[in-house]
Short mmCIF file of C-alpha atoms in Angstrom, two decimals:
data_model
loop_
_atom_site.label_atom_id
_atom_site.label_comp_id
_atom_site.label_asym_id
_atom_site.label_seq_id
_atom_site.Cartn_x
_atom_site.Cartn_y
_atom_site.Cartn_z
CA UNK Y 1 36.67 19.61 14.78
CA UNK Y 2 33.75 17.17 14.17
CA UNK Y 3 35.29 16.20 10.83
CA UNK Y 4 38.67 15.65 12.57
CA UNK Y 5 37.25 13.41 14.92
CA UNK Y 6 35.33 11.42 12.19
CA UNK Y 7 38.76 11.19 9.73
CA UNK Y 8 40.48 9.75 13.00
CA UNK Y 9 37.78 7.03 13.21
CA UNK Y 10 38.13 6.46 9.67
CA UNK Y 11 41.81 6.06 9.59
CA UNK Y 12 41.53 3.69 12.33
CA UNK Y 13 38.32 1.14 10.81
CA UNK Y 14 41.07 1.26 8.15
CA UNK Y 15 43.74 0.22 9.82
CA UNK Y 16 41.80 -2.47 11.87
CA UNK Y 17 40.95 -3.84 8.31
CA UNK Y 18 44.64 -4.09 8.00
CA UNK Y 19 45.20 -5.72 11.12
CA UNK Y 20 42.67 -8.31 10.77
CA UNK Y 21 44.49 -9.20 7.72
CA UNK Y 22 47.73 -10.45 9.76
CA UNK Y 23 48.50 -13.46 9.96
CA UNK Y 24 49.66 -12.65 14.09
CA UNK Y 25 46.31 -11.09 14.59
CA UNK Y 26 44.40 -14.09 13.00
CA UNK Y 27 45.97 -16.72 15.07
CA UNK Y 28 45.70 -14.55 18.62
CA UNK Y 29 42.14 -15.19 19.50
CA UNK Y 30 42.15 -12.53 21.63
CA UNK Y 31 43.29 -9.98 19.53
CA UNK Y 32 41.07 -11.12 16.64
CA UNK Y 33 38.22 -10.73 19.22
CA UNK Y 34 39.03 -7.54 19.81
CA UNK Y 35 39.83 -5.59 16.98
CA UNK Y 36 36.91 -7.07 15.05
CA UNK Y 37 34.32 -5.98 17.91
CA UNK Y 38 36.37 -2.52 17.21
CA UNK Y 39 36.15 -2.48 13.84
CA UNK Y 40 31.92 -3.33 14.20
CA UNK Y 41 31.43 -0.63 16.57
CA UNK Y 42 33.23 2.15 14.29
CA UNK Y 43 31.55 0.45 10.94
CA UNK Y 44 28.22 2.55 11.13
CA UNK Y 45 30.17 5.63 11.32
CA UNK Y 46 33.08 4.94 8.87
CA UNK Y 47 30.22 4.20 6.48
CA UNK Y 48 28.49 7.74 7.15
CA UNK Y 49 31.51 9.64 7.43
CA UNK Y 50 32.41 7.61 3.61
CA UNK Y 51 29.09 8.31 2.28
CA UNK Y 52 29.27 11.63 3.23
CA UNK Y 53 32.41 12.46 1.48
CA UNK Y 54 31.28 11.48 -1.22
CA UNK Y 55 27.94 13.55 -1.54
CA UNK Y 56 29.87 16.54 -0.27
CA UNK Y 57 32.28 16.22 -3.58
CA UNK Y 58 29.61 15.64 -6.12
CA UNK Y 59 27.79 18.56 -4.63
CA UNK Y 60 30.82 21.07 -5.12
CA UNK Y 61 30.92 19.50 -8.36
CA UNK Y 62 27.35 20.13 -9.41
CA UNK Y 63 27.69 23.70 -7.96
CA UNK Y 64 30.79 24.34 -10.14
CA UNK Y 65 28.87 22.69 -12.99
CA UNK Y 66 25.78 25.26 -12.55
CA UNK Y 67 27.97 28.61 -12.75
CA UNK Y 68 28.63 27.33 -16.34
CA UNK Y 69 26.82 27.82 -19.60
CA UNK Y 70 24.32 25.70 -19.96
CA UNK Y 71 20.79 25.05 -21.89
CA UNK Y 72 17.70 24.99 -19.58
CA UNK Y 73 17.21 21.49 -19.94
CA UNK Y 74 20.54 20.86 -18.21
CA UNK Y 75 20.28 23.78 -16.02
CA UNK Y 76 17.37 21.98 -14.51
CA UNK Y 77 18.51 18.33 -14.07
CA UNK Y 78 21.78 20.34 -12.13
CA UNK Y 79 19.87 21.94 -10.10
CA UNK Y 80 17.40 18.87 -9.64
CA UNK Y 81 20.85 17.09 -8.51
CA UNK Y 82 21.95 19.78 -6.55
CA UNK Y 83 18.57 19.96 -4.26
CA UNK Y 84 18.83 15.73 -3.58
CA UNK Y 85 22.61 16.22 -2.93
CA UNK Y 86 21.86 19.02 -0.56
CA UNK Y 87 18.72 16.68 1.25
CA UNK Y 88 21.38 13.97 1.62
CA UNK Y 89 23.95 15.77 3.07
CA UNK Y 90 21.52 17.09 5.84
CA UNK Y 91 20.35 13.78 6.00
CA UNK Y 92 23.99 12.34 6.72
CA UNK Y 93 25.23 15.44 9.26
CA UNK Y 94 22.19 14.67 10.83
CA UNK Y 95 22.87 10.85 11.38
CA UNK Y 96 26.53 11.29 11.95
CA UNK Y 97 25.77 14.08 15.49
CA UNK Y 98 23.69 10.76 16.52
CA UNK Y 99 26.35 8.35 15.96
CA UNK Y 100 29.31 10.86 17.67
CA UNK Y 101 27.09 10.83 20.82
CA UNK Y 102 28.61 9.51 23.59
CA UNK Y 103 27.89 5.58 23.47
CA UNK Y 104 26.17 3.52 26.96
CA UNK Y 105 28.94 1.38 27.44
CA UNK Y 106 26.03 -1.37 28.36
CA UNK Y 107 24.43 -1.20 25.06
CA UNK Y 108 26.06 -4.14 23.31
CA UNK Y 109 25.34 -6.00 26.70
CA UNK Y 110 23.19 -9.04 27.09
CA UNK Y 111 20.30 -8.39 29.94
CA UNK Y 112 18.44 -9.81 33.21
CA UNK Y 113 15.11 -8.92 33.32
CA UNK Y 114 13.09 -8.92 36.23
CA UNK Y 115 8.62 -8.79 36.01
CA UNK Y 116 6.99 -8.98 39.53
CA UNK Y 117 2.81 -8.62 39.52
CA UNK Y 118 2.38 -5.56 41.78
CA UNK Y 119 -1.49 -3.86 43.23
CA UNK Y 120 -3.83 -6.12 41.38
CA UNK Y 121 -3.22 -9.89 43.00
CA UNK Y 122 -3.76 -12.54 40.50
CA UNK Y 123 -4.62 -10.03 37.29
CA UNK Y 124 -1.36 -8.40 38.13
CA UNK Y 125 0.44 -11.62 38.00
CA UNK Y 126 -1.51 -12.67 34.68
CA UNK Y 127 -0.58 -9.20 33.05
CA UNK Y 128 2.95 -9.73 34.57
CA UNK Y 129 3.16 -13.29 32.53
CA UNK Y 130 1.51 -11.30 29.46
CA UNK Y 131 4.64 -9.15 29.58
CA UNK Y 132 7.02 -11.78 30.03
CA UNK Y 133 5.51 -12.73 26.35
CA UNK Y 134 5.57 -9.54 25.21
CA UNK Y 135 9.67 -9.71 25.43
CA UNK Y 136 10.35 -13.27 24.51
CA UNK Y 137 7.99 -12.30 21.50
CA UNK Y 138 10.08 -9.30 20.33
CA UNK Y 139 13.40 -11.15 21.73
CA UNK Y 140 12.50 -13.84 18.52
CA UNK Y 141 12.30 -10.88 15.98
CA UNK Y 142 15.54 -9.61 16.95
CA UNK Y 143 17.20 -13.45 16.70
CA UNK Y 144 17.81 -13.42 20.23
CA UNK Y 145 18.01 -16.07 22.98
CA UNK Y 146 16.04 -15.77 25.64
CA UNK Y 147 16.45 -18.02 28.96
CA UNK Y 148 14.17 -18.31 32.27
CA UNK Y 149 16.15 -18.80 35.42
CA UNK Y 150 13.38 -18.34 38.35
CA UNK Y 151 9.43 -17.83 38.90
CA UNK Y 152 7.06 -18.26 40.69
CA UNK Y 153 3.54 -18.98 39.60
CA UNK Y 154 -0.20 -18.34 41.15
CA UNK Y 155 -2.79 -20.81 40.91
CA UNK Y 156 -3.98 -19.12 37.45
CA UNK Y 157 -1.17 -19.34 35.67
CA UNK Y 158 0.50 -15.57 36.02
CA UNK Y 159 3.85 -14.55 37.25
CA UNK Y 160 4.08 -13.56 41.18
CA UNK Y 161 7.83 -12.89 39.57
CA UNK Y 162 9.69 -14.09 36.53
CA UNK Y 163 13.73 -13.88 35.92
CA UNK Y 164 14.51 -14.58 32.80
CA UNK Y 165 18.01 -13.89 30.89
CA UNK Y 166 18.06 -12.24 26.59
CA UNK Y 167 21.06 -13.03 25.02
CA UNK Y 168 21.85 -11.17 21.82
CA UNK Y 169 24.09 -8.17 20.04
CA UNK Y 170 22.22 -5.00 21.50
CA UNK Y 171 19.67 -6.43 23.92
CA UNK Y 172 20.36 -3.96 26.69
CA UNK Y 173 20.54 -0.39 23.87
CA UNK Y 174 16.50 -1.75 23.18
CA UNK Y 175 15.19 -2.86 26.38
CA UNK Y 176 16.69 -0.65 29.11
CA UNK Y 177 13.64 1.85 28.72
CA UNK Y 178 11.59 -0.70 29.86
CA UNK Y 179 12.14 -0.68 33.61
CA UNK Y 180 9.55 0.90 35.72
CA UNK Y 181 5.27 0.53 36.50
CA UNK Y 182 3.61 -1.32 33.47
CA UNK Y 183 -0.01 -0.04 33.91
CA UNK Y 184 -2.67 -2.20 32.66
CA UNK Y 185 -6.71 -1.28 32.47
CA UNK Y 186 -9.15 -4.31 30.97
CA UNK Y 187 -11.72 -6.37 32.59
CA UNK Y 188 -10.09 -9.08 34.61
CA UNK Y 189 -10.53 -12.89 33.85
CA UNK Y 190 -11.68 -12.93 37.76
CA UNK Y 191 -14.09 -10.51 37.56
CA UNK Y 192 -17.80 -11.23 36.72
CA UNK Y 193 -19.36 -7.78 37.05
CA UNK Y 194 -17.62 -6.53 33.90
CA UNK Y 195 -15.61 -3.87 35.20
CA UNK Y 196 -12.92 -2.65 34.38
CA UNK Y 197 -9.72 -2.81 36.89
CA UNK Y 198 -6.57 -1.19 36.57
CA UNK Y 199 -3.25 -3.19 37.87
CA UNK Y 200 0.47 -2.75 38.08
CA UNK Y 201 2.99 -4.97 36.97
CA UNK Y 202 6.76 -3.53 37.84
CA UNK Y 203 10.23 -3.97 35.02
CA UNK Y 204 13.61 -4.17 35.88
CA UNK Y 205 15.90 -4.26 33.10
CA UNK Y 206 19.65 -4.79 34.02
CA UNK Y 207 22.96 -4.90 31.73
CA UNK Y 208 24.37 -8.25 32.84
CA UNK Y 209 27.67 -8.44 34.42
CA UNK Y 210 30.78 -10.40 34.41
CA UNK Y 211 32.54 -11.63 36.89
CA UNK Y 212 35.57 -9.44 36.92
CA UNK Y 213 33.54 -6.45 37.16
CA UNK Y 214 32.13 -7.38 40.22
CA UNK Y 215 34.03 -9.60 42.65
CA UNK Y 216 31.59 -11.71 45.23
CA UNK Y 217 33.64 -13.46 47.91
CA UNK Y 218 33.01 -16.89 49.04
CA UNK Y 219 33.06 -15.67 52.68
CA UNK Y 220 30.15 -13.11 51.64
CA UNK Y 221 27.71 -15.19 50.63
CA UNK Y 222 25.45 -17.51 52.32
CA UNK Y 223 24.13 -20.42 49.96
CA UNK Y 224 21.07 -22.00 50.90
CA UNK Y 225 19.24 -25.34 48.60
CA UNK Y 226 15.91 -26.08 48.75
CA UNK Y 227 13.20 -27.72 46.15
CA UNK Y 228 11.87 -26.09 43.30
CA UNK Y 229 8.41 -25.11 43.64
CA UNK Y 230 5.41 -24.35 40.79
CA UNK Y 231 2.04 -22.76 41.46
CA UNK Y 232 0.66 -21.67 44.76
CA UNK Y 233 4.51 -22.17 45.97
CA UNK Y 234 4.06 -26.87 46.23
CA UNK Y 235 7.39 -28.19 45.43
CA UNK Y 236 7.50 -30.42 42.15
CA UNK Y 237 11.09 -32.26 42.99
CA UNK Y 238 12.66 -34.01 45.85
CA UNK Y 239 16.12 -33.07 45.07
CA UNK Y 240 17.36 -29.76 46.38
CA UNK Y 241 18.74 -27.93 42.76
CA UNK Y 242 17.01 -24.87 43.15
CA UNK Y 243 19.93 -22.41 45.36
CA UNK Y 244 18.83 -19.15 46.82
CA UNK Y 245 21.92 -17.10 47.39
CA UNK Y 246 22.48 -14.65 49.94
CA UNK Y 247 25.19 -11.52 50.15
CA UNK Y 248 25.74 -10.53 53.45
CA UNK Y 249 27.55 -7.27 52.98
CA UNK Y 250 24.66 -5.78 51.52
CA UNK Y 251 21.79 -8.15 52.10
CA UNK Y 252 20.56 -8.34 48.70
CA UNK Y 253 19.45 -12.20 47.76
CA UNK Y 254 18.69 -14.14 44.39
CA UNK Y 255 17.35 -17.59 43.59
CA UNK Y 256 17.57 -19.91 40.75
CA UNK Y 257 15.53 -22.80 40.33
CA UNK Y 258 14.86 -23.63 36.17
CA UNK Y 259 18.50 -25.15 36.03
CA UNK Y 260 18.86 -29.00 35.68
CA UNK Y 261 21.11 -29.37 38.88
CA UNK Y 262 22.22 -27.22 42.08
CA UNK Y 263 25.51 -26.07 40.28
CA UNK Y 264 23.18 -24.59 37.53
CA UNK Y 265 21.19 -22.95 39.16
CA UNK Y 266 24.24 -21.39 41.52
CA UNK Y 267 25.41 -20.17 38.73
CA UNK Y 268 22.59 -18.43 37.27
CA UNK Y 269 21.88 -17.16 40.64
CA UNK Y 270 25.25 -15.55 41.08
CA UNK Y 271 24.78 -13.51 37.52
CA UNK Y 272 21.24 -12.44 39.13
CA UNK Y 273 23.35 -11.31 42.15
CA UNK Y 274 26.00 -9.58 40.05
CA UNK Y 275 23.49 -7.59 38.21
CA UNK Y 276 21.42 -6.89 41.24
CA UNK Y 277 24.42 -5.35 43.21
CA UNK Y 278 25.93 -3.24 40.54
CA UNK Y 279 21.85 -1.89 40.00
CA UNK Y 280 21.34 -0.82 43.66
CA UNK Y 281 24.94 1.09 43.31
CA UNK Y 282 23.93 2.28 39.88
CA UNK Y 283 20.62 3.72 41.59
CA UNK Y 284 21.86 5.19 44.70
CA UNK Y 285 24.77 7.17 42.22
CA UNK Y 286 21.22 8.71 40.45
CA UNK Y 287 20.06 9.67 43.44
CA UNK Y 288 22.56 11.51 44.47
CA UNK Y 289 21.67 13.75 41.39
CA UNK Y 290 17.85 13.65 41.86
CA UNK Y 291 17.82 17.42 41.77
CA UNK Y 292 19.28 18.02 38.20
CA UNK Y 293 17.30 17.45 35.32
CA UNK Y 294 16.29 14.51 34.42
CA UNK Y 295 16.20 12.28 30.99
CA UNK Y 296 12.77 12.40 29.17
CA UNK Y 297 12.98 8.64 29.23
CA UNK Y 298 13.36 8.45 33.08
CA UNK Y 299 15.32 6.63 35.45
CA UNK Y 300 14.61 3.39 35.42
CA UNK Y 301 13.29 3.57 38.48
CA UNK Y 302 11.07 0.56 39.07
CA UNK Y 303 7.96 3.14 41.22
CA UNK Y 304 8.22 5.34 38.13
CA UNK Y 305 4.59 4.58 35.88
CA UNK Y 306 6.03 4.67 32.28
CA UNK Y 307 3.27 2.90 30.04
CA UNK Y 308 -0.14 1.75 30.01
CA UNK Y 309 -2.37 -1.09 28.18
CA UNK Y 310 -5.80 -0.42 27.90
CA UNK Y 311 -7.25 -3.34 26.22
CA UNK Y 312 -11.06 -1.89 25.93
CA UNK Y 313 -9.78 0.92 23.50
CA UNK Y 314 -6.68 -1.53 22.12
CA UNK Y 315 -4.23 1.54 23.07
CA UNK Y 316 -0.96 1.60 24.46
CA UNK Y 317 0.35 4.74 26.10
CA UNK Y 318 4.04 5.75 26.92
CA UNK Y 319 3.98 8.37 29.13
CA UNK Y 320 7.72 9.63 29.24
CA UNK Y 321 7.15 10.64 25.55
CA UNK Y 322 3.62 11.09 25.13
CA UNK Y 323 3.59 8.51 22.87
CA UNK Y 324 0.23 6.62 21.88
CA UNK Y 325 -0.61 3.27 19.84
CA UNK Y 326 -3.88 2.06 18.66
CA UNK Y 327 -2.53 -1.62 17.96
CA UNK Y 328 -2.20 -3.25 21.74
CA UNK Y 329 -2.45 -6.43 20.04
CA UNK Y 330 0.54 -6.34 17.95
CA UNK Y 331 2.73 -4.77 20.68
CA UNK Y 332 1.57 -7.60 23.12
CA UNK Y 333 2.81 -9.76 20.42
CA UNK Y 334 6.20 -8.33 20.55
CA UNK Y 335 5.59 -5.41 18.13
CA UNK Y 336 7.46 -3.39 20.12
CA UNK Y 337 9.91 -1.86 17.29
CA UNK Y 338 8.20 1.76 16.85
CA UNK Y 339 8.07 2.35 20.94
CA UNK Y 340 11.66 1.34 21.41
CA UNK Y 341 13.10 3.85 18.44
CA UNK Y 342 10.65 6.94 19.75
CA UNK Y 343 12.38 6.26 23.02
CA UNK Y 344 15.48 6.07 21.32
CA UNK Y 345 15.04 9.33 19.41
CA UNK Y 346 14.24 11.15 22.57
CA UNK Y 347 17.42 9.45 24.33
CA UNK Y 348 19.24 10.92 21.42
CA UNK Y 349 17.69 14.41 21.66
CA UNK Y 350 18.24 14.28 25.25
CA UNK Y 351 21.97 13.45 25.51
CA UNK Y 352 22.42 16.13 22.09
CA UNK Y 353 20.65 18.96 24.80
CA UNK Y 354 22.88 17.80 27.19
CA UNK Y 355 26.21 17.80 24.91
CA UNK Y 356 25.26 21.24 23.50
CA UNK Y 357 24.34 22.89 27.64
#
């Protein structure tokens, strides 16, 4: 069944090769666009399924090989090949369940993220500015684009809240196990006792959305212009570019104010709005289910306490996964590659529980 389903994807990466070869295909735009974004997503497996194949033939062949007569010298290096062909092929069935998994259809997505400082006042908003860092950091190692679009500053430099948009092949497949309670223990810049606090900065990581999939009304929004303001909230232009937008139907609100004129920053605040609204559905559809099991990684939920940064003992904690780091420096410099695949990996084993229940 499995290798059915894996010589139908193959036959089809094949024929898209064949497609993107016509000379119709190659001057439709949109059918270019399409069938090579088809042909990329089926690629990893094609290759796997191709690979595999091939192992599984030269290890039937080495097998055949060792029911011969043969001298011990070559009765070893046969059964030398037979053990590596036998590791691969594990190796590849294992790879190819992961890659037959059912696919979040916002992986390839680009993302909004939203970092507000929560209980600690200003060290919460510094912390919340260290993880705004932390991403744009690890955005640049992945070749991605990152872009603010609003914030709001205390007096010390942190983030009351920062909006900010990454742009790139896969953004939303790495970051979306980052929503939730950032925990953070250390002494604070404020304090002059030496002790150490413990504050709360809160992640919301959403899969940005296009117009068509979400249709806002002219008559359901209320538009509102005002100044753009920088710390402690003083406003540092007289022209009204920064737009707060409201919709009415379901009261939720964004604002936009790093654009260079009102239409900008409209804009910007309508994709914040987009995202927002198809979040709040996408929660209240979880909670309806609150009772089944849930994933290991969570549910995104922004109250949920997933990591912590404890900068006295330079460790880093994720506590979906149990999951500990002795380098808080690196991953504050956007190190964040091993947390992201061990909360991959336990996606993976998740959804495979879930396929085989």
């Amino acid at each position: 069944m499995v290798l059915d389903r894996l010589q139908a994807l193959a036959d089809r990466y094949e024929k898209l090769s064949e497609l993107l070869c016509d000379p119709d295909v190659a001057s439709d735009p949109k059918r270019l666009r399409e069938y090579s974004k088809e042909q990329s997503d089926l690629q990893q497996s094609y290759e796997a399924y191709t690979e595999y194949k091939q192992v599984s033939e030269q290890l039937d062949d080495a097998k055949v090989m060792q029911g011969e007569k043969l001298d011990d010298e070559m009765r070893e290096m046969v059964k030398m090949e037979i053990d590596e062909l036998s590791d691969r092929k594990e190796e590849l069935e294992e790879k190819i369940k992961i890659l037959l998994l059912p696919k979040d259809p916002n992986d390839d997505k680009n993302v909004i993220v939203e970092i507000r400082g929560a209980a600690g006042g200003d060290e919460a908003a510094l912390f919340a500015y260290e993880l705004y860092r932390m991403y744009t950091k690890f955005a640049d190692t992945q070749g991605w684009r990152v872009e603010l679009m609003d914030f709001n500053e205390n007096d010390l430099g942190g983030f009351k809240e920062v909006i900010f948009m990454i742009t790139g092949k896969g953004a939303y497949s790495k970051l979306k196990f980052e929503s939730g309670a950032h925990r953070v223990q250390r002494i604070p810049v404020t304090e002059s006792g030496g002790r150490i606090h413990t504050s709360t900065s809160t992640v919301s990581v959403m899969p940005e959305v296009e117009e068509v999939e979400v249709e806002i009304f002219d008559k359901d929004i209320r538009v509102d212009t005002f100044c753009s303001s920088g710390a402690g909230g003083q406003s540092v232009n007289t022209t009204k570019s920064a737009v707060r937008v409201l919709h009415v139907p379901t009261g939720i609100m964004a604002t936009c104010q790093d654009g260079k004129s009102q239409n900008e920053n409209k804009a910007k605040a309508l994709q914040v709005l987009r995202a927002r609204i198809v979040d709040v559905q996408r929660q209240e559809e979880e909670a309806k289910y609150a009772g089944e099991r849930k994933s290991k990684v969570g549910t995104g939920d922004r109250s949920e306490r997933i990591r912590t940064y404890n900068f006295p003992q330079s460790r880093v904690t994720d506590h979906r996964i149990g999951l500990t780091l002795h380098k808080l420096d690196s991953v504050m410099n956007g190190d964040m590659a091993e947390i992201i695949s061990s909360l991959t990996i336990a996606e993976q084993a998740d959804i495979m529980e879930r396929e085989l229940n």
